Coordinates of C-alpha atoms in Angstrom, one line a residue:
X1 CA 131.6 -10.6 131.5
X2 CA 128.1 -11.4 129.9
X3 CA 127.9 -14.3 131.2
X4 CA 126.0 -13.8 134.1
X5 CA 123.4 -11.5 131.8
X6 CA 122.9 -14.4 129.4
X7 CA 122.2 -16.6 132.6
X8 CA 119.8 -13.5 133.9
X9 CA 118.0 -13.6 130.3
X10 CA 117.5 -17.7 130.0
X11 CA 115.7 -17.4 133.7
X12 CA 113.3 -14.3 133.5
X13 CA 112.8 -13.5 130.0
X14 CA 113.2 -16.6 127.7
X15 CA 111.4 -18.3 130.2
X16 CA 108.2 -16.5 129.3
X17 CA 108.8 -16.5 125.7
X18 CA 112.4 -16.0 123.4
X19 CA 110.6 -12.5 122.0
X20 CA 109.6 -11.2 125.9
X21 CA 110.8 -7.9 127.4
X22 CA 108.8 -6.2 130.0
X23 CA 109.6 -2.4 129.3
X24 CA 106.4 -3.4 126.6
X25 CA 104.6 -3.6 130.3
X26 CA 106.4 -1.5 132.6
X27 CA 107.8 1.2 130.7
X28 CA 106.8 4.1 128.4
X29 CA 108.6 7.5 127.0
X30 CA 105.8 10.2 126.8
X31 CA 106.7 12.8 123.9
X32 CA 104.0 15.3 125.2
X33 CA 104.8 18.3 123.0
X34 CA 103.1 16.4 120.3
X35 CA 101.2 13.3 122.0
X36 CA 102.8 10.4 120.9
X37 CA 104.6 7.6 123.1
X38 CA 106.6 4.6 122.7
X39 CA 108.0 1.4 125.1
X40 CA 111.4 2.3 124.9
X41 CA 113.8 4.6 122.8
X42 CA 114.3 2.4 120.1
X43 CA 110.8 1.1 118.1
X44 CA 109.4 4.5 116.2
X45 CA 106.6 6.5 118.5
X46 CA 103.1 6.0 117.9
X47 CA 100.0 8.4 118.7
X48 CA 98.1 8.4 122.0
X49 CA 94.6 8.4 122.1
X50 CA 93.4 12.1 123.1
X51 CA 90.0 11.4 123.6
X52 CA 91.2 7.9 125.7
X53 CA 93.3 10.4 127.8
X54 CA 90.6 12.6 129.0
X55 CA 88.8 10.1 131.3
X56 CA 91.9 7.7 131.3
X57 CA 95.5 9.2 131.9
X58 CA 97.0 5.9 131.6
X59 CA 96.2 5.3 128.4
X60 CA 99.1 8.0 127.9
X61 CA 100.7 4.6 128.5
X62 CA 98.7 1.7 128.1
X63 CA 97.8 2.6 124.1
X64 CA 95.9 0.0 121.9
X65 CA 99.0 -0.5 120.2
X66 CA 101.1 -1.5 122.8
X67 CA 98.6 -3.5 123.9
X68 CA 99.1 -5.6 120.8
X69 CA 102.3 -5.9 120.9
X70 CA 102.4 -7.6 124.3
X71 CA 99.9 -9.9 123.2
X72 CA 102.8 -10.7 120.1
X73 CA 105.3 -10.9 123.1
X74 CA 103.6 -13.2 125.3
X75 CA 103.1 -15.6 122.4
X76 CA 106.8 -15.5 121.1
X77 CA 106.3 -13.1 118.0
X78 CA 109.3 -10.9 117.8
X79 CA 107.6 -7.6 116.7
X80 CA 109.1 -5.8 113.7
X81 CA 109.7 -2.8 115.8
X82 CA 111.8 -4.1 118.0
X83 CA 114.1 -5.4 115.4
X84 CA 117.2 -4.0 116.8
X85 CA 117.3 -6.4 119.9
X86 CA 117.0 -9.2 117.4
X87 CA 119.8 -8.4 115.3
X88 CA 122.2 -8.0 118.6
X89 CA 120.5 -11.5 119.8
X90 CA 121.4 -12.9 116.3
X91 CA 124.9 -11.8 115.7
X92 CA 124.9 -15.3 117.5
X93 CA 128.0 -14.9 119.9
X94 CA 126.3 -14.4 122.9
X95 CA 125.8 -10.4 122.8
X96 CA 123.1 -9.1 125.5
X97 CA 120.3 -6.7 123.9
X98 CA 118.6 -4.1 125.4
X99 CA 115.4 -5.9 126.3
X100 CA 118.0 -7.6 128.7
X101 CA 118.8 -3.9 130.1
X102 CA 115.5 -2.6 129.7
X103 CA 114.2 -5.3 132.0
X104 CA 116.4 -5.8 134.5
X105 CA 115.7 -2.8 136.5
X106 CA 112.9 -4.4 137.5
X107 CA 111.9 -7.1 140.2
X108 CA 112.3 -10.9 138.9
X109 CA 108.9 -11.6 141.0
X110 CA 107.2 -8.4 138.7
X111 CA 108.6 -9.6 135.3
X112 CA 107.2 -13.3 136.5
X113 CA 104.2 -12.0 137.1
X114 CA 103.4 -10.2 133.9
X115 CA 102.9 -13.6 132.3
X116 CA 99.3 -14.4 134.1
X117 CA 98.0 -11.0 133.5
X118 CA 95.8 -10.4 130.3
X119 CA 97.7 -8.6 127.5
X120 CA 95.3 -6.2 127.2
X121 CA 94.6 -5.3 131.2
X122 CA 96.4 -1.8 131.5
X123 CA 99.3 -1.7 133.8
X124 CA 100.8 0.6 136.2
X125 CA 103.9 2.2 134.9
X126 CA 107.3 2.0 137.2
X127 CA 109.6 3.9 134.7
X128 CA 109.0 6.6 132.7
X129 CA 111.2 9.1 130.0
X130 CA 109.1 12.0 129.5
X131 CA 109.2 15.0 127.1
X132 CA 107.6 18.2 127.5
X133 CA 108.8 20.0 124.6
X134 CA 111.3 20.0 122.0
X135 CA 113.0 23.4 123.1
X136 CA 116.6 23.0 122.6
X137 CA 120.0 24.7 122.4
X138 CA 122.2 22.4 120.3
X139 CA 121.1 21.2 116.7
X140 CA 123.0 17.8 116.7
X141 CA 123.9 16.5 113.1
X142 CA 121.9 13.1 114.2
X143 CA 118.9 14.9 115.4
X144 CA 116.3 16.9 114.0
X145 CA 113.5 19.3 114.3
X146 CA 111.0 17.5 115.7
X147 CA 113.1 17.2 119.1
X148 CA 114.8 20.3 118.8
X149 CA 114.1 24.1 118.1
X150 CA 116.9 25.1 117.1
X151 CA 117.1 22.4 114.5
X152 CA 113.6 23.8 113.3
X153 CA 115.1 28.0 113.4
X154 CA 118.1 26.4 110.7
X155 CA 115.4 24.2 108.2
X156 CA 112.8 28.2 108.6
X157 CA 116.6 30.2 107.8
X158 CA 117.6 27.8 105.3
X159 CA 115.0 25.8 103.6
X160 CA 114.7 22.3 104.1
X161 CA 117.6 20.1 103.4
X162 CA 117.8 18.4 99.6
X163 CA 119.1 15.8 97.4
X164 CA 118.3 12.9 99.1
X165 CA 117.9 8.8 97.9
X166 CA 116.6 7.0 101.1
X167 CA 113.4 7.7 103.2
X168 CA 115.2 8.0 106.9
X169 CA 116.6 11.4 105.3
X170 CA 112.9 12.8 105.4
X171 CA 113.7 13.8 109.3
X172 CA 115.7 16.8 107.3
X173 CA 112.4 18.6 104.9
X174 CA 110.5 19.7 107.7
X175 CA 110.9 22.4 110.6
X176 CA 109.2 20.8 113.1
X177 CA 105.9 23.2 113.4
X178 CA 104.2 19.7 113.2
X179 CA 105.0 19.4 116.9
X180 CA 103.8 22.8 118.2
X181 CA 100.0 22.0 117.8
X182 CA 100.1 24.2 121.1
X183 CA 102.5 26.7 120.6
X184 CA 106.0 27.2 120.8
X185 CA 106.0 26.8 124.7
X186 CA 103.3 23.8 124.8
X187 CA 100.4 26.1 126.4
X188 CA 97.2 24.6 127.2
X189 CA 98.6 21.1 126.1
X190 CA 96.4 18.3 127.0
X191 CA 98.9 16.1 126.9
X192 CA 100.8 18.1 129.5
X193 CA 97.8 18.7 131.6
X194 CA 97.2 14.7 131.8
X195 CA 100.2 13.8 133.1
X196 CA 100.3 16.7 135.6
X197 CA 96.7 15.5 136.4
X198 CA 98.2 12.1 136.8
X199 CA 101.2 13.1 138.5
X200 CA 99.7 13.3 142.9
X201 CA 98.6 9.2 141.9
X202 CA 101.9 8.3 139.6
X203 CA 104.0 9.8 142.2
X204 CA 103.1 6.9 144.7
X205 CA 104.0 4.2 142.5
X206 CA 106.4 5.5 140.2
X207 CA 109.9 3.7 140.7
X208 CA 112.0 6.1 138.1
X209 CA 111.0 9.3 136.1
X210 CA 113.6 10.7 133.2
X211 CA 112.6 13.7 132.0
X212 CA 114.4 14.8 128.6
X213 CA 113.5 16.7 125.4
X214 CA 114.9 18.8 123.5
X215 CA 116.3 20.4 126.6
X216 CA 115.2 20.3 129.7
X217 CA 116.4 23.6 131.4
X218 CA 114.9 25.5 128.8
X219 CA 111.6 24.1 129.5
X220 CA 108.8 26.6 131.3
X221 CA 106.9 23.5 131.7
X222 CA 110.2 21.5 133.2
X223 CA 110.3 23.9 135.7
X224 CA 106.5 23.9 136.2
X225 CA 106.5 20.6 137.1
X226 CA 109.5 20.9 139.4
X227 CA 107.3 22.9 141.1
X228 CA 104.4 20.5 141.4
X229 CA 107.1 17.9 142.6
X230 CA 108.0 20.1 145.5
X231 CA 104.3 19.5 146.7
X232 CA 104.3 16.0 146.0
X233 CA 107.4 14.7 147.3
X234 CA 108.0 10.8 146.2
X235 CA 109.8 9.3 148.8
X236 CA 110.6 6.1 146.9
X237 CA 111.2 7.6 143.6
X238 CA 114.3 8.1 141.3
X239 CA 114.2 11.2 139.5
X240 CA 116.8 12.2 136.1
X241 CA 117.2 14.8 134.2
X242 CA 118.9 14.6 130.7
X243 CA 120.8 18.0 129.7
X244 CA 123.2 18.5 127.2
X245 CA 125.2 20.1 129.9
X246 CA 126.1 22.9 127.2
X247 CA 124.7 25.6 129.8
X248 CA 125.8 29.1 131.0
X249 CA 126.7 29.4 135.1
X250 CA 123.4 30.5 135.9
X251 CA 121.6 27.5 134.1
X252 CA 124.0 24.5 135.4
X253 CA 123.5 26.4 138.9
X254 CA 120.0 26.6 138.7
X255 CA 119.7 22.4 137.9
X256 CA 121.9 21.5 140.9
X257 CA 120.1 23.4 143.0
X258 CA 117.0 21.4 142.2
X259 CA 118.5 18.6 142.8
X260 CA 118.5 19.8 146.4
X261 CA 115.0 21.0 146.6
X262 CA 113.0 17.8 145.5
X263 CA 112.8 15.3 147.5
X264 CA 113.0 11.9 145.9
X265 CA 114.6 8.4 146.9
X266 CA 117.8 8.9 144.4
X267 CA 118.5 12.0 142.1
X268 CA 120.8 11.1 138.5
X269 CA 121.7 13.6 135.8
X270 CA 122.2 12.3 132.3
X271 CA 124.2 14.0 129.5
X272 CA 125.5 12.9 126.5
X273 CA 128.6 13.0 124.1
X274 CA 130.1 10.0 122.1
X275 CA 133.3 11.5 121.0
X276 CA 136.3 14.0 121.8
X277 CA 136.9 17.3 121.0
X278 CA 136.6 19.0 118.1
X279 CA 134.8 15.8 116.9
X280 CA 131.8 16.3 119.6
X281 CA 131.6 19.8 118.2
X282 CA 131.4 18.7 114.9
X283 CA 128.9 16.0 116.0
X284 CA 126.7 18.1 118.3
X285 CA 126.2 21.5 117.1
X286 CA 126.2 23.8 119.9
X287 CA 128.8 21.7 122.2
X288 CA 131.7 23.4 123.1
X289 CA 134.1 20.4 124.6
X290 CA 135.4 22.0 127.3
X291 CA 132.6 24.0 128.7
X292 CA 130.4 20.3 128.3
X293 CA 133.6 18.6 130.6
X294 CA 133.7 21.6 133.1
X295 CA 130.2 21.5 133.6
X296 CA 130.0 17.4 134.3
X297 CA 132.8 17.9 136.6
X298 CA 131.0 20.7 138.2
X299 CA 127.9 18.7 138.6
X300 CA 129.7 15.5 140.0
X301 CA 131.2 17.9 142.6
X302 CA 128.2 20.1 143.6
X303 CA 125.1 18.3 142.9
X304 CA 123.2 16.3 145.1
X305 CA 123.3 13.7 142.7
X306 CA 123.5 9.8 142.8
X307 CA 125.5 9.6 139.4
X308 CA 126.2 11.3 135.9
X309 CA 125.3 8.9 133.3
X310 CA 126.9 10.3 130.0
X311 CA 124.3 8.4 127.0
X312 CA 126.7 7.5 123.9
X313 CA 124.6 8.1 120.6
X314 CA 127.2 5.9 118.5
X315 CA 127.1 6.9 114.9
X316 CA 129.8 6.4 112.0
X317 CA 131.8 9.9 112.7
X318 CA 132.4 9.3 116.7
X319 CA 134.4 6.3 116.3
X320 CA 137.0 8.3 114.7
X321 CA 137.9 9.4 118.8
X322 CA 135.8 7.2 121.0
X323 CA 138.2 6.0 122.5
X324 CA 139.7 9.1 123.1
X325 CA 136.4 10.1 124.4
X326 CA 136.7 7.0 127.0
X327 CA 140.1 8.0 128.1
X328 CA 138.5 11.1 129.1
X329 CA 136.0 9.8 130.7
X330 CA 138.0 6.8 132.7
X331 CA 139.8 10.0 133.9
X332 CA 136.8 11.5 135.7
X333 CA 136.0 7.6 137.1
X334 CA 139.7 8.0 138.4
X335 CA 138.9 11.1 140.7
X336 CA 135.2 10.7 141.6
X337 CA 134.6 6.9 141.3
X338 CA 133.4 4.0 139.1
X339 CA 130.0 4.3 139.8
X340 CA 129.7 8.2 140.0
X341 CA 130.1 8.4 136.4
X342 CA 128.8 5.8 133.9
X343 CA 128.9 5.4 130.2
X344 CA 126.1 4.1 127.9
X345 CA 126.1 3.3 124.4
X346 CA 123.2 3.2 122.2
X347 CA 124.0 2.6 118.4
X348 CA 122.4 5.3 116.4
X349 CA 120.0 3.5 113.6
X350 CA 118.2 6.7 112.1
X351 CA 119.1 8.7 109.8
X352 CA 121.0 4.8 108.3
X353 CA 123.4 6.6 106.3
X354 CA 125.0 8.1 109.7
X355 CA 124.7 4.4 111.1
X356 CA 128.4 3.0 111.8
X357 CA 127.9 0.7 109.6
X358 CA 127.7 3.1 106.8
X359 CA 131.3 4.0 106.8
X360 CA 133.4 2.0 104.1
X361 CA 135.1 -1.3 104.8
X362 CA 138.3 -0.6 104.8
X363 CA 137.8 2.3 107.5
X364 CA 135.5 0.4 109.2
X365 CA 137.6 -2.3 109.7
X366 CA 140.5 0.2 110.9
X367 CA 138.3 1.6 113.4
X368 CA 137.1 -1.4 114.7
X369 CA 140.5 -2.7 115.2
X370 CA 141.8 0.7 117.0
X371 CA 138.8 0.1 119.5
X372 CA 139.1 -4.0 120.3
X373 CA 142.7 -3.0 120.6
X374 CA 141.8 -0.4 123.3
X375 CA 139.3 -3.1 125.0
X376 CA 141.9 -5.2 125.1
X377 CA 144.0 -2.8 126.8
X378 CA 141.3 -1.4 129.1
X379 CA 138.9 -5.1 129.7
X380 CA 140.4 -5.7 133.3
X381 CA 140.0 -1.9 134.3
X382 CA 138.1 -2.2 137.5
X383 CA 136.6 1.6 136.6
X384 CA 134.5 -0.3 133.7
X385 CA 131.5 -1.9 135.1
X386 CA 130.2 -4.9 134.1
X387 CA 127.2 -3.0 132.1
X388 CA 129.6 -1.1 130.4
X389 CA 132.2 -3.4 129.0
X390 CA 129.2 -5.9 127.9
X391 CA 127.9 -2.6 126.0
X392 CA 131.8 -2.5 124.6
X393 CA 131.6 -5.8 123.4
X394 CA 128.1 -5.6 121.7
X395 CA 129.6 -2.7 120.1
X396 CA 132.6 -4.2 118.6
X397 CA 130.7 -7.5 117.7
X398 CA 127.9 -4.7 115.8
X399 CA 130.6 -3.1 113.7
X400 CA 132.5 -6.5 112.6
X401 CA 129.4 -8.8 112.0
X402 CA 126.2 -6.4 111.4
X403 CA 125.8 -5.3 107.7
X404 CA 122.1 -3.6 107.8
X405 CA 120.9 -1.7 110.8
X406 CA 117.4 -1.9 110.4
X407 CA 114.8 -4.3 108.7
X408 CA 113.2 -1.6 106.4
X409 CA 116.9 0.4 106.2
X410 CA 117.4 0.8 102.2
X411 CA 120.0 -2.4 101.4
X412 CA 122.0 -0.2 98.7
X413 CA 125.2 1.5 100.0
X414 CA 125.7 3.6 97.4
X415 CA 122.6 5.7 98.7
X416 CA 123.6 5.5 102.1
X417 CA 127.2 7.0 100.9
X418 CA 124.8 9.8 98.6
X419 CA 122.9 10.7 101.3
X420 CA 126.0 11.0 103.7
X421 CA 127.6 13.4 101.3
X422 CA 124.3 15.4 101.0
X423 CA 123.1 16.0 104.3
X424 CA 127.2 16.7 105.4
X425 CA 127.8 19.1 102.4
X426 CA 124.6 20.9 103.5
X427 CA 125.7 20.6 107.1
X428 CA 129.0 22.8 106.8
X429 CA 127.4 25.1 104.2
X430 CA 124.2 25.9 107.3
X431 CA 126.7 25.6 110.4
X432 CA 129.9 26.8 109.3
X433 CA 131.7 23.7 109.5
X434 CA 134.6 22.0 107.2
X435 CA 133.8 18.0 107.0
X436 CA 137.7 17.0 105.7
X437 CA 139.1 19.7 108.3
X438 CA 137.8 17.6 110.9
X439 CA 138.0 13.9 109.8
X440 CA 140.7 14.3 107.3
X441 CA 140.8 10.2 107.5
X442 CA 137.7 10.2 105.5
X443 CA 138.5 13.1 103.0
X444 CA 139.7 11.1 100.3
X445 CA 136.5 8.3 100.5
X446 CA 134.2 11.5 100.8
X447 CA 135.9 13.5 97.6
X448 CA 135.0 10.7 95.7
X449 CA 131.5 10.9 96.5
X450 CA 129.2 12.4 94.1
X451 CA 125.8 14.5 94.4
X452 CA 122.9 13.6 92.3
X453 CA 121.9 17.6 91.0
X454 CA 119.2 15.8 89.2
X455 CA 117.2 14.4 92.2
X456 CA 113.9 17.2 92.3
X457 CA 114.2 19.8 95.2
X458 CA 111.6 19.8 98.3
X459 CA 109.8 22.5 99.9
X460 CA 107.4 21.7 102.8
X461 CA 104.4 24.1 103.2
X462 CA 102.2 23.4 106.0
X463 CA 103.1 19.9 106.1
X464 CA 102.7 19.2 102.5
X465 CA 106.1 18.1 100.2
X466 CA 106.0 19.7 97.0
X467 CA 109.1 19.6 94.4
X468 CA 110.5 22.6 92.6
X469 CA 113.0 23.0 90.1
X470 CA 116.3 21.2 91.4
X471 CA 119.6 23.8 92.0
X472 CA 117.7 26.5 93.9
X473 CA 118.4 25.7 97.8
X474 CA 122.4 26.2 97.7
X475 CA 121.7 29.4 95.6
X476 CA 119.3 30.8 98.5
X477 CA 121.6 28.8 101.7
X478 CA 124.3 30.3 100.9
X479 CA 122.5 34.1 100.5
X480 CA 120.8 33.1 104.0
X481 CA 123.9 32.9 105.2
X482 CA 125.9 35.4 103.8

């Protein structure tokens, strides 16, 4: 089934150079709330240039430093940042990375192209994933306040969260303030006010806006720029939205409507959930199962949408019921088509001790063997695509061969297991949940594990991490909560 990607990748990419991918070029996410950017979803955001912006929108873009990392690109560096296509690439059975997907989308004559232009000319974006603001509804255990409100509203309640050995648990001190330079709702943003600046000139070029967040349809400045859409139709434009779906009548109404109001070339919605019931609500705080499947359903049916692409954040506790999950989901293919709804997985890296590859051998090996078993079951279903059962395969390869997720991920699994208990004994305590209730598989491996009550407790005051005397946050959690 990869074949034919493999053959794709010798031809457009490796042809250029074995380290080339040309969403460094032809692709950007814009975090806006907080002015930072990066090529794709997967190196770490870095700032944009304020003063660069004012006479220059496309420098929300074309920043000095991905400007440098083209110029690494073109010459065959493989840059640091983009370390998890490498480790795919070099589990060395043929697995396709995402700078395969991430550059497909594009012409072969554009790609081609890219190699004769100067690394440091700036270049017209075609695709785009664009945050406004980090206003959000659910608080999912893999996300934190910087992309979501209500993540910030439980670190104000409750203190920051403590106790922790590696540095991809810092995500967890802070409540996110960082990001509201101009306000709560973004006003007077120049970030914002570039890109809607931008937007009458981007519109006639553009090939694909996403627009994410936090969530979307909570967004005064989502529905802003809806309204500056309407007056600047792009004809030759495909426009998603992501939304957690987890919406009230009025809400889910109100976003297929507007898919009927704007006109564009092609119109997706994007949603996401990696696991089945009362494992998703576990998972994604906020998600009520059935009201998230109604609400797809009730989007396939009503909205004037191409397709429903359901984004898979694969971390250690959905594979308990993923494939439960793609049972689900093969039944929706069943009634509204293959290509109506679509599956895609992106393994979860940060925080690493929520990584899949955290989990202990013994389960890990279990799990991987219930879901080869169900790809073996499932690998002539002509609902799967090709897209998706390459991403199955990547994913099963990733669990059996992969041992560290990221080059600067601490080595030592003992604080990846720490930090796991930590954050999830912290996590029931703040959202009224019950960890061995719900994954009763891993109850025993997670009794065992044992807090370190000696690490030094954090506060974070205006930014700053201070320590104070260790003990104190369960005494005042469990008050705040009471």
């Amino acid at each position: 089934m990869s074949e034919e990607l493999r053959e794709w990748r010798e031809k457009n990419l490796n042809s250029i150079s074995c380290s080339f991918c040309a969403a460094k070029w032809y692709n950007a996410s814009l975090h806006l709330g907080h002015g930072f950017t990066n090529s794709c979803h997967l190196p770490l955001p870095h700032p944009i240039d304020l003063e660069e912006i004012k006479t220059n929108p496309s420098a929300l873009h074309n920043t000095k430093h991905k400007k440098e990392m083209r110029r690494m690109m073109l010459t065959g560096i493989k840059p640091a940042e983009c370390s998890y296509c490498w480790k795919i690439e070099d589990i060395g059975r043929g697995n396709i990375s995402d700078r395969v997907y991430k550059s497909q989308i594009y012409k072969e004559e554009d790609i081609a192209a890219l190699k004769d232009i100067p690394w440091y000319q700036d270049i017209p974006l075609k695709t785009v994933e664009i945050s406004f603001d980090r206003i959000c509804n659910f608080a999912c255990s893999y996300c934190n306040s910087g992309y979501s409100t209500t993540w910030g509203k439980d670190i104000r309640n409750n203190g920051a969260y403590q106790k922790f050995k590696t540095s991809s648990a810092g995500a967890y001190y802070a409540d996110g303030s960082w990001s509201e330079v101009y306000g709560k709702y973004g006003e007077d943003n120049p970030y914002v006010k570039a890109f809607l600046d931008w937007w009458p000139e981007l519109s006639q070029t553009l090939e694909e806006i996403r627009i994410t967040g936090g969530e979307p349809s909570q967004s005064h400045n989502f529905w802003q720029f809806m309204e500056l859409m309407k007056k600047h139709p792009a004809k030759n434009l495909r426009l998603a939205i992501n939304s957690n779906l987890g919406l009230n009548e009025a809400t889910v109404q109100k976003l297929i409507d507007i898919t009927k109001e704007v006109e564009v070339k092609e119109f997706d919605i994007y949603t996401s959930n990696e696991s089945y019931g009362k494992h998703a609500e576990y998972i994604r705080d906020g998600l009520k199962y059935d009201i998230w499947r109604n609400n797809v359903v009730k989007v396939i049916e009503n909205a004037n949408i191409r397709q429903l692409v359901i984004m898979m954040t694969i971390n250690s506790l959905c594979l308990f019921s993923i494939t439960e999950f793609l049972d689900d989901m093969l039944e929706i293919k069943g009634k509204y088509g293959a290509h109506k709804l679509i599956v895609d997985f992106n393994i979860l890296r940060w925080p690493a001790f929520m990584s899949p590859l955290t989990l202990p051998d013994d389960i890990k090996h279990d799990l991987h063997g219930k879901l080869s078993m169900w790809w073996r079951k499932h690998k002539k279903n002509p609902l799967i695509n090709m897209h998706e059962g390459a991403q199955i395969e990547r994913l099963i390869d990733y669990i059996e061969v992969v041992s560290r997720g990221h080059n600067s991920t601490e080595m030592d699994k003992s604080l990846q297991y720490h930090d796991f208990k930590s954050f999830f004994n912290q996590y029931d305590i703040r959202r009224n949940k019950n960890f061995n209730e719900t994954f009763p598989e891993l109850s025993e491996w997670y009794d065992s594990l044992e807090i370190d009550l000696t690490i030094p407790d954090v506060r974070v005051t205006d930014g700053r991490i201070t320590h104070y005397e260790a003990g104190e946050y369960e005494s005042d959690i469990k008050n705040n909560n009471e």
